[in-house]
Amino acid sequence: MPRRPNEDAHFRMMRLIEARPDISQRELSRELGLSLGAVNYCLNALIEKGHVKMRNFRASENKLGYVYLLTPAGLAQKTRMTRAFLARKMTEYEALKAEIESIEAELGQAAGESK
């Protein structure tokens, strides 16, 4: 199943929100290496899907008064995304490991030929 372009950003954002619910959009932007606009877009998509809730934990008009919470559906989605992420990274790791072994073998052969 091909993954959607924002899937990794959503997964990483959900991990940060779960770890630090009071994280600001600006901090998410820095941590994820995304523009503030991209963070806002991803966050709104997660809220629209019902994976994240935004709560005002202070009677304040300022954005620093918000907390982001993963919903039960968001926690379930994050678990699915974690499994998919790990499977994808393990596949990448095995392919990289095989490529490294192949290159090392080539170097070994080249060193043997040059003697």
CSV table of N, CA, C and O in Angstrom, one decimal:
chain,number,residue,atom,x,y,z
A,1,MET,N,0.8,-1.2,0.0
A,1,MET,CA,0.0,0.0,0.0
A,1,MET,C,0.9,1.2,0.0
A,1,MET,O,1.7,1.4,0.9
A,2,PRO,N,0.8,2.1,-1.0
A,2,PRO,CA,1.6,3.3,-1.1
A,2,PRO,C,1.3,4.3,0.0
A,2,PRO,O,0.1,4.4,0.4
A,3,ARG,N,2.3,4.9,0.6
A,3,ARG,CA,1.9,5.8,1.7
A,3,ARG,C,1.7,7.2,1.1
A,3,ARG,O,2.2,7.6,0.1
A,4,ARG,N,0.9,8.0,1.8
A,4,ARG,CA,0.5,9.3,1.5
A,4,ARG,C,1.7,10.2,1.8
A,4,ARG,O,2.4,10.0,2.8
A,5,PRO,N,1.9,11.3,1.1
A,5,PRO,CA,3.1,12.2,1.3
A,5,PRO,C,3.1,12.8,2.7
A,5,PRO,O,4.2,12.9,3.3
A,6,ASN,N,2.0,13.0,3.3
A,6,ASN,CA,2.0,13.7,4.7
A,6,ASN,C,2.1,12.6,5.8
A,6,ASN,O,2.1,13.0,7.0
A,7,GLU,N,2.0,11.4,5.5
A,7,GLU,CA,2.0,10.3,6.5
A,7,GLU,C,3.1,10.4,7.5
A,7,GLU,O,2.9,10.3,8.7
A,8,ASP,N,4.3,10.6,7.0
A,8,ASP,CA,5.5,10.7,8.0
A,8,ASP,C,5.4,11.9,8.8
A,8,ASP,O,5.6,11.9,10.0
A,9,ALA,N,5.0,13.0,8.2
A,9,ALA,CA,4.8,14.3,9.0
A,9,ALA,C,3.7,14.1,10.1
A,9,ALA,O,3.9,14.5,11.2
A,10,HIS,N,2.6,13.5,9.7
A,10,HIS,CA,1.5,13.2,10.6
A,10,HIS,C,2.0,12.3,11.8
A,10,HIS,O,1.7,12.6,12.9
A,11,PHE,N,2.7,11.3,11.4
A,11,PHE,CA,3.2,10.3,12.4
A,11,PHE,C,4.2,11.0,13.4
A,11,PHE,O,4.0,10.9,14.6
A,12,ARG,N,5.1,11.8,12.9
A,12,ARG,CA,6.1,12.4,13.7
A,12,ARG,C,5.4,13.5,14.6
A,12,ARG,O,5.7,13.7,15.8
A,13,MET,N,4.4,14.2,14.0
A,13,MET,CA,3.7,15.2,14.8
A,13,MET,C,2.9,14.5,15.9
A,13,MET,O,2.8,15.0,17.0
A,14,MET,N,2.2,13.4,15.6
A,14,MET,CA,1.4,12.7,16.6
A,14,MET,C,2.3,12.2,17.8
A,14,MET,O,2.0,12.3,18.9
A,15,ARG,N,3.5,11.8,17.4
A,15,ARG,CA,4.5,11.3,18.5
A,15,ARG,C,4.8,12.5,19.4
A,15,ARG,O,4.9,12.4,20.6
A,16,LEU,N,5.1,13.7,18.8
A,16,LEU,CA,5.5,14.8,19.6
A,16,LEU,C,4.3,15.3,20.5
A,16,LEU,O,4.5,15.7,21.6
A,17,ILE,N,3.1,15.3,19.9
A,17,ILE,CA,1.9,15.8,20.6
A,17,ILE,C,1.7,14.8,21.8
A,17,ILE,O,1.4,15.3,22.9
A,18,GLU,N,1.8,13.5,21.6
A,18,GLU,CA,1.6,12.6,22.7
A,18,GLU,C,2.6,12.8,23.8
A,18,GLU,O,2.3,12.8,25.0
A,19,ALA,N,3.9,13.1,23.4
A,19,ALA,CA,4.9,13.3,24.4
A,19,ALA,C,4.8,14.6,25.1
A,19,ALA,O,5.1,14.8,26.3
A,20,ARG,N,4.4,15.7,24.4
A,20,ARG,CA,4.4,17.0,24.9
A,20,ARG,C,3.1,17.7,24.4
A,20,ARG,O,3.1,18.5,23.5
A,21,PRO,N,2.0,17.5,25.1
A,21,PRO,CA,0.7,18.0,24.7
A,21,PRO,C,0.6,19.6,24.6
A,21,PRO,O,-0.1,20.1,23.9
A,22,ASP,N,1.5,20.2,25.4
A,22,ASP,CA,1.5,21.7,25.4
A,22,ASP,C,2.4,22.3,24.4
A,22,ASP,O,2.7,23.5,24.4
A,23,ILE,N,3.0,21.5,23.5
A,23,ILE,CA,3.9,22.0,22.5
A,23,ILE,C,3.2,23.0,21.6
A,23,ILE,O,2.0,22.8,21.3
A,24,SER,N,3.9,24.1,21.3
A,24,SER,CA,3.3,25.1,20.4
A,24,SER,C,3.5,24.7,18.9
A,24,SER,O,4.4,23.9,18.6
A,25,GLN,N,2.8,25.3,18.1
A,25,GLN,CA,3.0,25.1,16.6
A,25,GLN,C,4.4,25.5,16.2
A,25,GLN,O,5.0,24.9,15.4
A,26,ARG,N,4.9,26.6,16.8
A,26,ARG,CA,6.2,27.1,16.5
A,26,ARG,C,7.3,26.0,16.9
A,26,ARG,O,8.2,25.7,16.1
A,27,GLU,N,7.1,25.4,18.0
A,27,GLU,CA,8.0,24.3,18.5
A,27,GLU,C,7.9,23.1,17.6
A,27,GLU,O,8.9,22.5,17.2
A,28,LEU,N,6.6,22.8,17.2
A,28,LEU,CA,6.5,21.7,16.3
A,28,LEU,C,7.2,21.9,15.0
A,28,LEU,O,7.8,21.1,14.4
A,29,SER,N,7.1,23.2,14.5
A,29,SER,CA,7.8,23.6,13.3
A,29,SER,C,9.3,23.3,13.4
A,29,SER,O,9.9,22.7,12.5
A,30,ARG,N,9.8,23.8,14.5
A,30,ARG,CA,11.3,23.6,14.7
A,30,ARG,C,11.7,22.1,14.8
A,30,ARG,O,12.6,21.7,14.2
A,31,GLU,N,10.9,21.4,15.6
A,31,GLU,CA,11.3,20.0,15.8
A,31,GLU,C,11.1,19.1,14.6
A,31,GLU,O,11.9,18.2,14.4
A,32,LEU,N,10.1,19.4,13.8
A,32,LEU,CA,9.8,18.6,12.6
A,32,LEU,C,10.6,19.1,11.3
A,32,LEU,O,10.6,18.5,10.3
A,33,GLY,N,11.1,20.3,11.4
A,33,GLY,CA,11.8,20.9,10.2
A,33,GLY,C,10.8,21.3,9.1
A,33,GLY,O,11.1,21.2,7.9
A,34,LEU,N,9.6,21.7,9.6
A,34,LEU,CA,8.5,22.1,8.6
A,34,LEU,C,8.2,23.6,8.8
A,34,LEU,O,8.5,24.1,9.9
A,35,SER,N,7.7,24.2,7.8
A,35,SER,CA,7.3,25.6,7.9
A,35,SER,C,6.1,25.6,8.9
A,35,SER,O,5.4,24.6,9.1
A,36,LEU,N,5.9,26.8,9.5
A,36,LEU,CA,4.7,27.0,10.4
A,36,LEU,C,3.4,26.7,9.7
A,36,LEU,O,2.5,26.1,10.2
A,37,GLY,N,3.3,27.1,8.4
A,37,GLY,CA,2.1,26.9,7.6
A,37,GLY,C,1.9,25.4,7.4
A,37,GLY,O,0.8,24.9,7.5
A,38,ALA,N,3.0,24.6,7.1
A,38,ALA,CA,2.8,23.2,7.0
A,38,ALA,C,2.4,22.5,8.2
A,38,ALA,O,1.5,21.6,8.2
A,39,VAL,N,2.9,23.0,9.4
A,39,VAL,CA,2.5,22.4,10.7
A,39,VAL,C,1.0,22.7,10.9
A,39,VAL,O,0.3,21.8,11.3
A,40,ASN,N,0.6,23.9,10.6
A,40,ASN,CA,-0.8,24.3,10.8
A,40,ASN,C,-1.7,23.4,9.9
A,40,ASN,O,-2.7,23.0,10.4
A,41,TYR,N,-1.3,23.2,8.7
A,41,TYR,CA,-2.1,22.4,7.7
A,41,TYR,C,-2.2,21.0,8.2
A,41,TYR,O,-3.3,20.4,8.3
A,42,CYS,N,-1.1,20.4,8.7
A,42,CYS,CA,-1.1,19.0,9.2
A,42,CYS,C,-1.9,18.9,10.4
A,42,CYS,O,-2.7,17.9,10.6
A,43,LEU,N,-1.7,19.8,11.3
A,43,LEU,CA,-2.5,19.8,12.6
A,43,LEU,C,-4.0,19.9,12.3
A,43,LEU,O,-4.8,19.2,12.9
A,44,ASN,N,-4.4,20.8,11.4
A,44,ASN,CA,-5.8,20.9,11.1
A,44,ASN,C,-6.3,19.6,10.4
A,44,ASN,O,-7.5,19.2,10.7
A,45,ALA,N,-5.5,19.0,9.6
A,45,ALA,CA,-5.9,17.7,9.0
A,45,ALA,C,-6.1,16.6,10.1
A,45,ALA,O,-7.1,15.9,10.1
A,46,LEU,N,-5.2,16.6,11.1
A,46,LEU,CA,-5.3,15.6,12.2
A,46,LEU,C,-6.6,15.9,13.0
A,46,LEU,O,-7.3,15.0,13.5
A,47,ILE,N,-6.9,17.2,13.2
A,47,ILE,CA,-8.0,17.6,14.0
A,47,ILE,C,-9.3,17.2,13.2
A,47,ILE,O,-10.3,16.6,13.8
A,48,GLU,N,-9.3,17.5,11.9
A,48,GLU,CA,-10.5,17.2,11.1
A,48,GLU,C,-10.7,15.7,11.0
A,48,GLU,O,-11.9,15.3,11.0
A,49,LYS,N,-9.7,14.9,11.0
A,49,LYS,CA,-9.8,13.4,11.0
A,49,LYS,C,-10.3,12.9,12.4
A,49,LYS,O,-10.6,11.7,12.5
A,50,GLY,N,-10.2,13.7,13.4
A,50,GLY,CA,-10.6,13.3,14.7
A,50,GLY,C,-9.5,12.6,15.5
A,50,GLY,O,-9.7,11.9,16.5
A,51,HIS,N,-8.2,12.8,15.0
A,51,HIS,CA,-7.1,12.1,15.7
A,51,HIS,C,-6.5,13.0,16.8
A,51,HIS,O,-5.8,12.5,17.6
A,52,VAL,N,-6.7,14.3,16.7
A,52,VAL,CA,-6.2,15.2,17.7
A,52,VAL,C,-7.3,16.2,18.1
A,52,VAL,O,-8.1,16.6,17.2
A,53,LYS,N,-7.3,16.5,19.3
A,53,LYS,CA,-8.2,17.6,19.9
A,53,LYS,C,-7.4,18.7,20.3
A,53,LYS,O,-6.3,18.5,20.9
A,54,MET,N,-7.9,19.9,20.1
A,54,MET,CA,-7.2,21.1,20.6
A,54,MET,C,-8.1,21.7,21.8
A,54,MET,O,-9.3,21.8,21.6
A,55,ARG,N,-7.4,21.9,22.9
A,55,ARG,CA,-8.2,22.4,24.0
A,55,ARG,C,-7.5,23.7,24.5
A,55,ARG,O,-6.2,23.8,24.5
A,56,ASN,N,-8.3,24.6,25.0
A,56,ASN,CA,-7.7,25.8,25.6
A,56,ASN,C,-7.7,25.6,27.1
A,56,ASN,O,-8.7,25.4,27.7
A,57,PHE,N,-6.4,25.4,27.6
A,57,PHE,CA,-6.3,25.1,29.0
A,57,PHE,C,-6.2,26.3,29.9
A,57,PHE,O,-6.1,26.2,31.1
A,58,ARG,N,-6.2,27.5,29.3
A,58,ARG,CA,-6.2,28.8,30.0
A,58,ARG,C,-7.3,29.6,29.4
A,58,ARG,O,-7.5,29.6,28.2
A,59,ALA,N,-7.9,30.5,30.2
A,59,ALA,CA,-8.8,31.4,29.6
A,59,ALA,C,-8.0,32.5,29.0
A,59,ALA,O,-7.7,33.5,29.6
A,60,SER,N,-7.5,32.2,27.8
A,60,SER,CA,-6.6,33.1,27.1
A,60,SER,C,-6.9,33.2,25.6
A,60,SER,O,-7.2,32.2,25.1
A,61,GLU,N,-6.7,34.3,25.1
A,61,GLU,CA,-6.8,34.4,23.6
A,61,GLU,C,-5.5,34.1,22.9
A,61,GLU,O,-5.5,33.9,21.7
A,62,ASN,N,-4.5,33.9,23.7
A,62,ASN,CA,-3.2,33.7,23.0
A,62,ASN,C,-3.0,32.2,22.7
A,62,ASN,O,-3.4,31.3,23.4
A,63,LYS,N,-2.3,31.9,21.6
A,63,LYS,CA,-2.0,30.6,21.1
A,63,LYS,C,-1.3,29.7,22.1
A,63,LYS,O,-1.3,28.5,22.1
A,64,LEU,N,-0.5,30.3,23.0
A,64,LEU,CA,0.3,29.5,24.0
A,64,LEU,C,-0.6,28.9,25.0
A,64,LEU,O,-0.2,28.0,25.7
A,65,GLY,N,-1.9,29.2,25.0
A,65,GLY,CA,-2.8,28.6,26.0
A,65,GLY,C,-3.5,27.3,25.5
A,65,GLY,O,-4.4,26.9,26.1
A,66,TYR,N,-3.0,26.8,24.4
A,66,TYR,CA,-3.6,25.6,23.8
A,66,TYR,C,-2.8,24.3,24.2
A,66,TYR,O,-1.6,24.4,24.3
A,67,VAL,N,-3.6,23.2,24.3
A,67,VAL,CA,-2.9,21.9,24.4
A,67,VAL,C,-3.5,21.0,23.4
A,67,VAL,O,-4.7,21.1,23.0
A,68,TYR,N,-2.7,20.1,22.8
A,68,TYR,CA,-3.2,19.2,21.8
A,68,TYR,C,-3.2,17.8,22.4
A,68,TYR,O,-2.2,17.4,23.0
A,69,LEU,N,-4.3,17.1,22.2
A,69,LEU,CA,-4.4,15.8,22.8
A,69,LEU,C,-4.7,14.8,21.7
A,69,LEU,O,-5.6,15.0,20.8
A,70,LEU,N,-4.1,13.6,21.7
A,70,LEU,CA,-4.5,12.5,20.8
A,70,LEU,C,-5.8,11.9,21.4
A,70,LEU,O,-6.0,11.7,22.5
A,71,THR,N,-6.7,11.8,20.5
A,71,THR,CA,-8.0,11.1,20.8
A,71,THR,C,-7.8,9.6,20.8
A,71,THR,O,-6.8,9.1,20.4
A,72,PRO,N,-8.8,8.8,21.3
A,72,PRO,CA,-8.6,7.4,21.2
A,72,PRO,C,-8.4,6.9,19.8
A,72,PRO,O,-7.6,6.0,19.5
A,73,ALA,N,-9.1,7.5,18.8
A,73,ALA,CA,-8.9,7.2,17.4
A,73,ALA,C,-7.5,7.6,17.0
A,73,ALA,O,-6.9,6.9,16.2
A,74,GLY,N,-7.0,8.7,17.5
A,74,GLY,CA,-5.7,9.2,17.2
A,74,GLY,C,-4.6,8.2,17.7
A,74,GLY,O,-3.6,7.9,17.0
A,75,LEU,N,-4.8,7.7,18.9
A,75,LEU,CA,-3.9,6.7,19.5
A,75,LEU,C,-3.9,5.4,18.7
A,75,LEU,O,-2.8,4.9,18.4
A,76,ALA,N,-5.1,5.0,18.3
A,76,ALA,CA,-5.1,3.8,17.4
A,76,ALA,C,-4.5,4.0,16.1
A,76,ALA,O,-3.7,3.2,15.6
A,77,GLN,N,-4.7,5.2,15.5
A,77,GLN,CA,-4.0,5.5,14.2
A,77,GLN,C,-2.5,5.6,14.4
A,77,GLN,O,-1.8,5.1,13.6
A,78,LYS,N,-2.1,6.2,15.5
A,78,LYS,CA,-0.6,6.3,15.7
A,78,LYS,C,0.0,4.9,15.9
A,78,LYS,O,1.1,4.7,15.4
A,79,THR,N,-0.7,4.0,16.5
A,79,THR,CA,-0.2,2.6,16.7
A,79,THR,C,-0.1,2.0,15.3
A,79,THR,O,0.9,1.3,15.0
A,80,ARG,N,-1.1,2.1,14.4
A,80,ARG,CA,-1.0,1.6,13.1
A,80,ARG,C,0.1,2.2,12.3
A,80,ARG,O,0.9,1.5,11.6
A,81,MET,N,0.3,3.5,12.4
A,81,MET,CA,1.4,4.2,11.7
A,81,MET,C,2.7,3.8,12.3
A,81,MET,O,3.7,3.7,11.5
A,82,THR,N,2.8,3.5,13.6
A,82,THR,CA,4.1,3.1,14.1
A,82,THR,C,4.5,1.7,13.6
A,82,THR,O,5.6,1.5,13.2
A,83,ARG,N,3.5,0.8,13.5
A,83,ARG,CA,3.8,-0.5,12.9
A,83,ARG,C,4.3,-0.4,11.4
A,83,ARG,O,5.2,-1.0,11.0
A,84,ALA,N,3.6,0.4,10.7
A,84,ALA,CA,3.9,0.6,9.2
A,84,ALA,C,5.3,1.3,9.1
A,84,ALA,O,6.1,0.9,8.3
A,85,PHE,N,5.6,2.3,10.0
A,85,PHE,CA,6.9,3.0,10.0
A,85,PHE,C,8.0,2.0,10.3
A,85,PHE,O,9.0,2.0,9.6
A,86,LEU,N,7.8,1.2,11.3
A,86,LEU,CA,8.8,0.2,11.7
A,86,LEU,C,9.1,-0.8,10.5
A,86,LEU,O,10.2,-1.2,10.2
A,87,ALA,N,8.0,-1.3,9.9
A,87,ALA,CA,8.1,-2.3,8.8
A,87,ALA,C,8.9,-1.6,7.7
A,87,ALA,O,9.8,-2.2,7.1
A,88,ARG,N,8.5,-0.4,7.4
A,88,ARG,CA,9.2,0.3,6.3
A,88,ARG,C,10.7,0.5,6.5
A,88,ARG,O,11.6,0.3,5.7
A,89,LYS,N,11.0,1.0,7.8
A,89,LYS,CA,12.4,1.2,8.2
A,89,LYS,C,13.2,-0.1,8.2
A,89,LYS,O,14.4,-0.1,7.8
A,90,MET,N,12.6,-1.2,8.6
A,90,MET,CA,13.3,-2.5,8.7
A,90,MET,C,13.6,-2.9,7.2
A,90,MET,O,14.7,-3.4,7.0
A,91,THR,N,12.7,-2.7,6.3
A,91,THR,CA,12.9,-3.1,4.9
A,91,THR,C,14.1,-2.2,4.4
A,91,THR,O,14.9,-2.7,3.7
A,92,GLU,N,14.0,-0.9,4.7
A,92,GLU,CA,15.1,0.0,4.2
A,92,GLU,C,16.4,-0.4,4.8
A,92,GLU,O,17.5,-0.5,4.1
A,93,TYR,N,16.4,-0.8,6.1
A,93,TYR,CA,17.6,-1.3,6.8
A,93,TYR,C,18.2,-2.5,6.1
A,93,TYR,O,19.4,-2.6,5.9
A,94,GLU,N,17.4,-3.5,5.8
A,94,GLU,CA,17.8,-4.7,5.2
A,94,GLU,C,18.4,-4.5,3.8
A,94,GLU,O,19.4,-5.0,3.5
A,95,ALA,N,17.8,-3.6,3.1
A,95,ALA,CA,18.3,-3.3,1.7
A,95,ALA,C,19.6,-2.5,1.8
A,95,ALA,O,20.5,-2.8,1.1
A,96,LEU,N,19.7,-1.6,2.8
A,96,LEU,CA,21.0,-0.9,3.0
A,96,LEU,C,22.1,-1.8,3.4
A,96,LEU,O,23.2,-1.8,2.9
A,97,LYS,N,21.8,-2.7,4.3
A,97,LYS,CA,22.7,-3.7,4.8
A,97,LYS,C,23.2,-4.6,3.7
A,97,LYS,O,24.4,-4.8,3.6
A,98,ALA,N,22.3,-5.1,2.8
A,98,ALA,CA,22.7,-5.9,1.7
A,98,ALA,C,23.6,-5.1,0.7
A,98,ALA,O,24.6,-5.6,0.2
A,99,GLU,N,23.3,-3.8,0.5
A,99,GLU,CA,24.1,-3.0,-0.4
A,99,GLU,C,25.5,-2.8,0.2
A,99,GLU,O,26.5,-2.8,-0.5
A,100,ILE,N,25.6,-2.5,1.5
A,100,ILE,CA,26.9,-2.4,2.1
A,100,ILE,C,27.7,-3.6,2.0
A,100,ILE,O,28.9,-3.6,1.7
A,101,GLU,N,27.1,-4.8,2.3
A,101,GLU,CA,27.8,-6.1,2.2
A,101,GLU,C,28.3,-6.3,0.7
A,101,GLU,O,29.4,-6.8,0.5
A,102,SER,N,27.5,-5.9,-0.3
A,102,SER,CA,27.9,-6.1,-1.7
A,102,SER,C,29.1,-5.2,-2.0
A,102,SER,O,30.0,-5.6,-2.6
A,103,ILE,N,29.0,-3.9,-1.5
A,103,ILE,CA,30.1,-3.0,-1.8
A,103,ILE,C,31.4,-3.5,-1.1
A,103,ILE,O,32.5,-3.4,-1.6
A,104,GLU,N,31.3,-4.0,0.2
A,104,GLU,CA,32.4,-4.5,0.9
A,104,GLU,C,33.1,-5.7,0.2
A,104,GLU,O,34.3,-5.8,0.1
A,105,ALA,N,32.2,-6.5,-0.4
A,105,ALA,CA,32.7,-7.7,-1.2
A,105,ALA,C,33.4,-7.2,-2.4
A,105,ALA,O,34.5,-7.7,-2.8
A,106,GLU,N,32.9,-6.2,-3.1
A,106,GLU,CA,33.6,-5.6,-4.3
A,106,GLU,C,34.9,-5.0,-3.9
A,106,GLU,O,35.9,-5.2,-4.6
A,107,LEU,N,35.0,-4.3,-2.8
A,107,LEU,CA,36.2,-3.8,-2.3
A,107,LEU,C,37.2,-4.9,-2.0
A,107,LEU,O,38.4,-4.7,-2.3
A,108,GLY,N,36.8,-5.9,-1.4
A,108,GLY,CA,37.6,-7.1,-1.0
A,108,GLY,C,38.2,-7.7,-2.3
A,108,GLY,O,39.4,-8.0,-2.3
A,109,GLN,N,37.4,-7.9,-3.3
A,109,GLN,CA,37.8,-8.4,-4.6
A,109,GLN,C,38.8,-7.5,-5.3
A,109,GLN,O,39.9,-7.9,-5.8
A,110,ALA,N,38.5,-6.2,-5.2
A,110,ALA,CA,39.4,-5.2,-5.9
A,110,ALA,C,40.8,-5.2,-5.2
A,110,ALA,O,41.8,-5.1,-5.8
A,111,ALA,N,40.8,-5.3,-3.8
A,111,ALA,CA,42.0,-5.3,-3.1
A,111,ALA,C,42.8,-6.6,-3.4
A,111,ALA,O,44.0,-6.5,-3.5
A,112,GLY,N,42.1,-7.7,-3.6
A,112,GLY,CA,42.8,-8.9,-3.9
A,112,GLY,C,43.4,-8.9,-5.3
A,112,GLY,O,44.5,-9.5,-5.5
A,113,GLU,N,42.7,-8.2,-6.2
A,113,GLU,CA,43.2,-8.2,-7.6
A,113,GLU,C,44.4,-7.2,-7.7
A,113,GLU,O,45.3,-7.4,-8.6
A,114,SER,N,44.5,-6.2,-6.9
A,114,SER,CA,45.6,-5.3,-7.0
A,114,SER,C,46.9,-5.8,-6.4
A,114,SER,O,47.9,-5.1,-6.5
A,115,LYS,N,46.9,-6.9,-5.8
A,115,LYS,CA,48.1,-7.5,-5.2
A,115,LYS,C,48.9,-8.2,-6.2
A,115,LYS,O,48.6,-8.8,-7.1
